[in-house]
Amino acid sequence: MDTIDWQLDRTQASTLYKQIIEKIKDKIANGEWPPGTKIPSQRSMSDILKVNRSTINTALNELIADGLLEASVGSGTRVANNSWSVLASSAALWTPYTHRGLQQPNLSTIQKINTYEFDDRVIRLGTGELSPEFYPKELMQDTLRSIGEHITSLGYEEPLGLYPLREELCRYLARLQIAATPASLLIVSGGLQALQLISLGLLNRSSTLYLERPSYLFSLNLFQSSGIALRGLPMDNEGISLEALQAVPATASRCLYTIPCFQNPTGTTMTEKRRAELYALCAAKRLPIIEDDVYRELWFDSPPPLPVKALDKQGLVLYIGSFSKALSPGLRLGWITGPEPVISRLADIKNQIDYGSSSLSQWAVHRLLASGAFYRHVDSLRGKLLARRTVCLQILEQYFAGIATWTVPQGGFYVWLTLKKPVSLNRLFYTALDNGLLLNPGNLYDKQASQNLRISYAYARLDDLATGLYRLAELIKTYRL
Amino acid sequence: MDTIDWQLDRTQASTLYKQIIEKIKDKIANGEWPPGTKIPSQRSMSDILKVNRSTINTALNELIADGLLEASVGSGTRVANNSWSVLASSAALWTPYTHRGLQQPNLSTIQKINTYEFDDRVIRLGTGELSPEFYPKELMQDTLRSIGEHITSLGYEEPLGLYPLREELCRYLARLQIAATPASLLIVSGGLQALQLISLGLLNRSSTLYLERPSYLFSLNLFQSSGIALRGLPMDNEGISLEALQAVPATASRCLYTIPCFQNPTGTTMTEKRRAELYALCAAKRLPIIEDDVYRELWFDSPPPLPVKALDKQGLVLYIGSFSKALSPGLRLGWITGPEPVISRLADIKNQIDYGSSSLSQWAVHRLLASGAFYRHVDSLRGKLLARRTVCLQILEQYFAGIATWTVPQGGFYVWLTLKKPVSLNRLFYTALDNGLLLNPGNLYDKQASQNLRISYAYARLDDLATGLYRLAELIKTYRL
Ligand SMILES: Cc1ncc(COP(=O)(O)O)c(C=O)c1O
Ligand SMILES: Cc1ncc(COP(=O)(O)O)c(C=O)c1O
């Protein structure tokens, strides 16, 4: 019988039971545990590896199911005789690799959502993107024709991105009273990539990121994969709680992440007063701020308060924007601006991971900004989105009045629905899917938000939204019985 | 006097001296070491932290230069009185952050190259991209016009990428006798991103990547940043040495990375025989292969042997391609194909880091493939590139005959120049830059290749190439005196 000459790594992203499986597979694959080898008893493994018997048991059962181990009553568990031919299949070859990388997989609900978003038969009640009906086809057609005439080469771009586009973006930012220069602005492939660059370049496993709870960021595994801790702070209807922020300890490596306009998922917009207080507090605490403002342009009655970045005289704030929400996510185009040394560091990393964003997208957005067409497009979009919000609220009033409450957003895409009684969101998600509805459950954005759903009025056709919300209300009611 | 209550982390990417600087800055910033604090002696720090006195000395000197510490003869080193105002500047706020992330910065020569590539005054003698004169302007104009008419929305794409593009790519791969399906192919933002996804998803700090020496990959910090070890194997003029490969130990997590066609930087193409032997050996050793074939289409007299992937019946090979080299790097479009579970894992990560590649680029390349225009473009490109190679070899013959030898590539962009006598490549790089020449020194691709330069005949105008190579030869000659 072989002994256990390894330990589990509790700092690793992969779960302990997966580590056990991987390790045993490695032993077999390397020939260290040839066919017929009797493996250590569950009790001794549990002692040596300091895990529950049940964890060992789950791992061994999976290996038995895979045909790598064989259990026989009385004589313990042994490496199966045909284990090598099992391992010789391609799946077996790659399985340990696909569990090995630093990056954790997406949350399983997110994986499901990603798949079903491309199934035409489901009604998408929570999707965070504009309906295809808002696609400005003629505008894009003109734009593509015009850049086709203009472009004379499509080589690797400068590390910070296309210079004329950076100039246009600085002009756009000046309207928001943000002083940016082409040297302090980096073009990225969407706001998400800005976040990835920060996770790779500025933070590490000793860092803590403070953020609103709930938040879009909790639905990603991006920061967690780099070992960065996320700490949610409560919010009220003016934004993140200053009291909670006040209590943030003065450790060496920490940042505040905030979505101050039409927050994802609550729809909340931080008031002007709160922004000023938040900035003052962060400045006093030397707490850097990541301001994610991708929904800013989608206001209804009046523009939201100026960005926190507009108050920033000390280089405390990194400011992120994107064309995904107001124009088209398929362009994969956004930006980040902040102190030059930080932007250079992020640009260097971007250059290491993809050599820059698509020049076609960069030229297209440049053209749209330079011609002013982007601004006209957004102007007309606002009214249409408001009309959708109004209808959505009417539908909710009709079907959900007795069973839920909700927020009334002043812009953006989302209504945050709070059910009056608890449900199992997991069961609701799958039951809804069986009934042709794709949901974004609240617990994606806050583990404890077990009575919430993120509803989006931006994506589904209005008749689908009505049908879908009706069906959902019915499900929730029956489901409770 | 404060004591040292921390240890250095030798598994971290950041160097020990940087860790010391960061830690002391943190102590000062947190108020743990207020102004006037006498810091521990160099001797005791060196003892406790187990590093050389000289490392401590370098770190302290940098802190003194930054104005954070003050040394006075006889009374040791103290925290400077104005240290807090120094730290209060934005640069000081962010400096520890920009040193903190997992991702290492680019090699300094690469950073220089990235900057000077956008300076019109220098002649770029080693640049790995097609000259703007090869940009198929009319073709791209037609393409953009046609996709403008075709596209009806630009939403977030499926995790694997645009379906019709994946279908076209499978057709392209079938020509190379690679059996791929749209489910086993992932669209990426260039070949580089495929490598990033592998580094995040399949390997970790216990992994070893074997590769040709020299190789493009040594010029990147991508794998090293994830703690993955790179081990170069010697090559001959038929490709990577099988003897060396034979000796690769059977550890659990290892991969072979190879550029079998017109290798970057040597220009070598692996023979058909070597490919077959290599595949057989890797299959026997259960050693997965990453085949980077981004230069494949750029052959001169006859197509290179079929990809190793074409031999792959066991799902051993991940195959990477790109439109950067044969069409335009600005499109940022490539692909990777391999066993489905591996591709799903990589797609999930891609989805987590940028939500997919630009739809404009995807539609454009789809159109170019579907119409056959891409194939016609490459056909005409080959002849033009061959003409450039011929001229380049003539120029080398004229100016370098006495001082260097070089390879004669059968395709791709590169000539690998070996100087007959040793030089300091670092000095040569900077002297050349002073003289308006941007070089790609051999030691980027192999630390030991101190007598090599990568010359590219693809980028510079031919008259510039002649002027540049003449000047370079003169520099090398004078420089030796
Ligand atoms: C708050 C917020 N930030 C960033 C993103 C990323 O969007 P993109 O990468 O398309 O710009 C999203 C998308 O849902 C979001 O809601
Ligand atoms: C061998 C090799 N692989 C991959 C790349 C990355 O190119 P891209 O990301 O533009 O496809 C390069 C570019 O120099 C290369 O030489």
Coordinates of C-alpha atoms in Angstrom, one line a residue, chain A residues 212 233-236 238-247 270 274 278 281:
Chain A
E212 CA -21.6 47.8 -3.1
L233 CA -20.8 47.2 1.8
P234 CA -24.4 48.0 2.4
M235 CA -26.2 50.7 0.3
D236 CA -29.2 52.8 0.7
E238 CA -28.5 57.4 -2.3
G239 CA -25.6 54.9 -2.9
I240 CA -23.0 53.1 -0.8
S241 CA -23.2 53.6 2.9
L242 CA -20.6 56.0 4.2
E243 CA -20.7 54.5 7.7
A244 CA -19.6 51.2 6.3
L245 CA -17.0 52.9 4.3
Q246 CA -15.7 54.7 7.3
A247 CA -15.0 51.4 9.0
M270 CA -25.6 57.8 -6.1
R274 CA -23.1 61.2 -1.5
L278 CA -17.6 59.6 -0.6
L281 CA -13.8 60.1 2.9

